């Protein structure tokens, strides 16, 4: 199964995850908004939230908490990347 076929399978949930991320990071602080856009539009595969969504589907979950869980997983992953950049004194992400 290709990544594209997986993305098609969870398209609606993934769209909801993106919206959850952008909504959670709405702020008067410009940098916070930029971080949200980076998470959603950076072009990464975002395997971790995909796995969460697929697990929910495989388990027959019918609620919406898997959307929040997938967004939180992406927040944690992004935070670890940013932390690593700070520790490494990186100029780029």
PDB file of C-alpha atoms in Angstrom:
ATOM      1  CA  UNK A   1       0.000   0.000   0.000  1.00  0.00           C
ATOM      2  CA  UNK A   2       1.444   3.374  -0.987  1.00  0.00           C
ATOM      3  CA  UNK A   3       1.536   6.469   1.216  1.00  0.00           C
ATOM      4  CA  UNK A   4      -0.860   8.120  -1.239  1.00  0.00           C
ATOM      5  CA  UNK A   5      -3.452   5.381  -0.767  1.00  0.00           C
ATOM      6  CA  UNK A   6      -3.139   5.725   3.017  1.00  0.00           C
ATOM      7  CA  UNK A   7      -3.580   9.497   2.730  1.00  0.00           C
ATOM      8  CA  UNK A   8      -6.708   8.953   0.643  1.00  0.00           C
ATOM      9  CA  UNK A   9      -8.105   6.546   3.231  1.00  0.00           C
ATOM     10  CA  UNK A  10      -7.790   9.077   6.075  1.00  0.00           C
ATOM     11  CA  UNK A  11      -8.183  12.303   4.076  1.00  0.00           C
ATOM     12  CA  UNK A  12     -11.144  13.700   6.030  1.00  0.00           C
ATOM     13  CA  UNK A  13      -9.589  12.924   9.406  1.00  0.00           C
ATOM     14  CA  UNK A  14      -6.263  14.400   8.299  1.00  0.00           C
ATOM     15  CA  UNK A  15      -8.008  17.597   7.216  1.00  0.00           C
ATOM     16  CA  UNK A  16      -9.608  17.740  10.672  1.00  0.00           C
ATOM     17  CA  UNK A  17      -6.172  17.281  12.292  1.00  0.00           C
ATOM     18  CA  UNK A  18      -4.783  20.188  10.258  1.00  0.00           C
ATOM     19  CA  UNK A  19      -7.700  22.372  11.298  1.00  0.00           C
ATOM     20  CA  UNK A  20      -7.256  21.339  14.944  1.00  0.00           C
ATOM     21  CA  UNK A  21      -3.573  22.353  14.786  1.00  0.00           C
ATOM     22  CA  UNK A  22      -4.284  25.727  13.182  1.00  0.00           C
ATOM     23  CA  UNK A  23      -7.147  26.470  15.585  1.00  0.00           C
ATOM     24  CA  UNK A  24      -5.105  25.487  18.639  1.00  0.00           C
ATOM     25  CA  UNK A  25      -2.297  27.808  17.586  1.00  0.00           C
ATOM     26  CA  UNK A  26      -4.389  30.862  16.701  1.00  0.00           C
ATOM     27  CA  UNK A  27      -2.705  33.728  18.500  1.00  0.00           C
ATOM     28  CA  UNK A  28      -2.024  37.449  18.474  1.00  0.00           C
ATOM     29  CA  UNK A  29       1.647  36.441  18.562  1.00  0.00           C
ATOM     30  CA  UNK A  30       2.800  36.181  14.947  1.00  0.00           C
ATOM     31  CA  UNK A  31       5.446  33.539  15.692  1.00  0.00           C
ATOM     32  CA  UNK A  32       2.834  31.178  17.147  1.00  0.00           C
ATOM     33  CA  UNK A  33       0.765  31.455  13.961  1.00  0.00           C
ATOM     34  CA  UNK A  34       3.883  30.800  11.884  1.00  0.00           C
ATOM     35  CA  UNK A  35       4.614  27.637  13.874  1.00  0.00           C
ATOM     36  CA  UNK A  36       1.099  26.375  13.161  1.00  0.00           C
ATOM     37  CA  UNK A  37       1.494  27.052   9.459  1.00  0.00           C
ATOM     38  CA  UNK A  38       4.885  25.348   9.507  1.00  0.00           C
ATOM     39  CA  UNK A  39       3.415  22.217  11.081  1.00  0.00           C
ATOM     40  CA  UNK A  40       0.555  22.027   8.579  1.00  0.00           C
ATOM     41  CA  UNK A  41       2.227  23.234   5.381  1.00  0.00           C
ATOM     42  CA  UNK A  42       5.890  22.186   5.700  1.00  0.00           C
ATOM     43  CA  UNK A  43       5.440  19.290   3.308  1.00  0.00           C
ATOM     44  CA  UNK A  44       6.505  16.490   5.637  1.00  0.00           C
ATOM     45  CA  UNK A  45       4.822  13.094   5.391  1.00  0.00           C
ATOM     46  CA  UNK A  46       3.505  13.368   8.966  1.00  0.00           C
ATOM     47  CA  UNK A  47       3.628   9.640   9.514  1.00  0.00           C
ATOM     48  CA  UNK A  48       3.022   9.852  13.283  1.00  0.00           C
ATOM     49  CA  UNK A  49      -0.445  11.420  13.116  1.00  0.00           C
ATOM     50  CA  UNK A  50      -1.279   9.107  10.205  1.00  0.00           C
ATOM     51  CA  UNK A  51      -0.490   6.107  12.384  1.00  0.00           C
ATOM     52  CA  UNK A  52      -2.763   7.442  15.139  1.00  0.00           C
ATOM     53  CA  UNK A  53      -5.606   7.924  12.665  1.00  0.00           C
ATOM     54  CA  UNK A  54      -5.095   4.495  11.123  1.00  0.00           C
ATOM     55  CA  UNK A  55      -5.024   2.833  14.552  1.00  0.00           C
ATOM     56  CA  UNK A  56      -8.313   4.501  15.465  1.00  0.00           C
ATOM     57  CA  UNK A  57      -9.843   3.287  12.211  1.00  0.00           C
ATOM     58  CA  UNK A  58      -8.460  -0.245  12.664  1.00  0.00           C
ATOM     59  CA  UNK A  59      -9.892  -0.384  16.191  1.00  0.00           C
ATOM     60  CA  UNK A  60     -13.312   0.713  14.956  1.00  0.00           C
ATOM     61  CA  UNK A  61     -13.207   3.950  16.965  1.00  0.00           C
ATOM     62  CA  UNK A  62     -16.193   6.165  16.168  1.00  0.00           C
ATOM     63  CA  UNK A  63     -15.567   9.267  18.287  1.00  0.00           C
ATOM     64  CA  UNK A  64     -13.457  12.293  17.461  1.00  0.00           C
ATOM     65  CA  UNK A  65     -10.746  12.171  20.124  1.00  0.00           C
ATOM     66  CA  UNK A  66      -8.389  10.504  17.638  1.00  0.00           C
ATOM     67  CA  UNK A  67      -8.216  13.875  15.857  1.00  0.00           C
ATOM     68  CA  UNK A  68      -6.988  15.558  19.039  1.00  0.00           C
ATOM     69  CA  UNK A  69      -4.573  12.696  19.716  1.00  0.00           C
ATOM     70  CA  UNK A  70      -3.097  12.947  16.209  1.00  0.00           C
ATOM     71  CA  UNK A  71      -2.697  16.731  16.557  1.00  0.00           C
ATOM     72  CA  UNK A  72      -1.003  16.318  19.956  1.00  0.00           C
ATOM     73  CA  UNK A  73       1.369  13.737  18.513  1.00  0.00           C
ATOM     74  CA  UNK A  74       2.344  16.216  15.792  1.00  0.00           C
ATOM     75  CA  UNK A  75       2.824  18.993  18.385  1.00  0.00           C
ATOM     76  CA  UNK A  76       5.116  16.789  20.452  1.00  0.00           C
ATOM     77  CA  UNK A  77       7.105  15.731  17.399  1.00  0.00           C
ATOM     78  CA  UNK A  78       7.516  19.342  16.246  1.00  0.00           C
ATOM     79  CA  UNK A  79       8.530  20.428  19.749  1.00  0.00           C
ATOM     80  CA  UNK A  80      11.259  17.782  19.837  1.00  0.00           C
ATOM     81  CA  UNK A  81      12.551  18.961  16.453  1.00  0.00           C
ATOM     82  CA  UNK A  82      12.611  22.586  17.598  1.00  0.00           C
ATOM     83  CA  UNK A  83      14.280  21.616  20.874  1.00  0.00           C
ATOM     84  CA  UNK A  84      16.946  19.714  18.952  1.00  0.00           C
ATOM     85  CA  UNK A  85      17.535  22.775  16.757  1.00  0.00           C
ATOM     86  CA  UNK A  86      18.029  24.950  19.843  1.00  0.00           C
ATOM     87  CA  UNK A  87      20.439  22.471  21.423  1.00  0.00           C
ATOM     88  CA  UNK A  88      22.384  22.227  18.148  1.00  0.00           C
ATOM     89  CA  UNK A  89      22.362  26.027  17.675  1.00  0.00           C
ATOM     90  CA  UNK A  90      20.864  25.429  14.238  1.00  0.00           C
ATOM     91  CA  UNK A  91      19.957  28.396  12.059  1.00  0.00           C
ATOM     92  CA  UNK A  92      17.444  26.391  10.042  1.00  0.00           C
ATOM     93  CA  UNK A  93      14.636  23.933  10.548  1.00  0.00           C
TER      94      UNK A  93
END
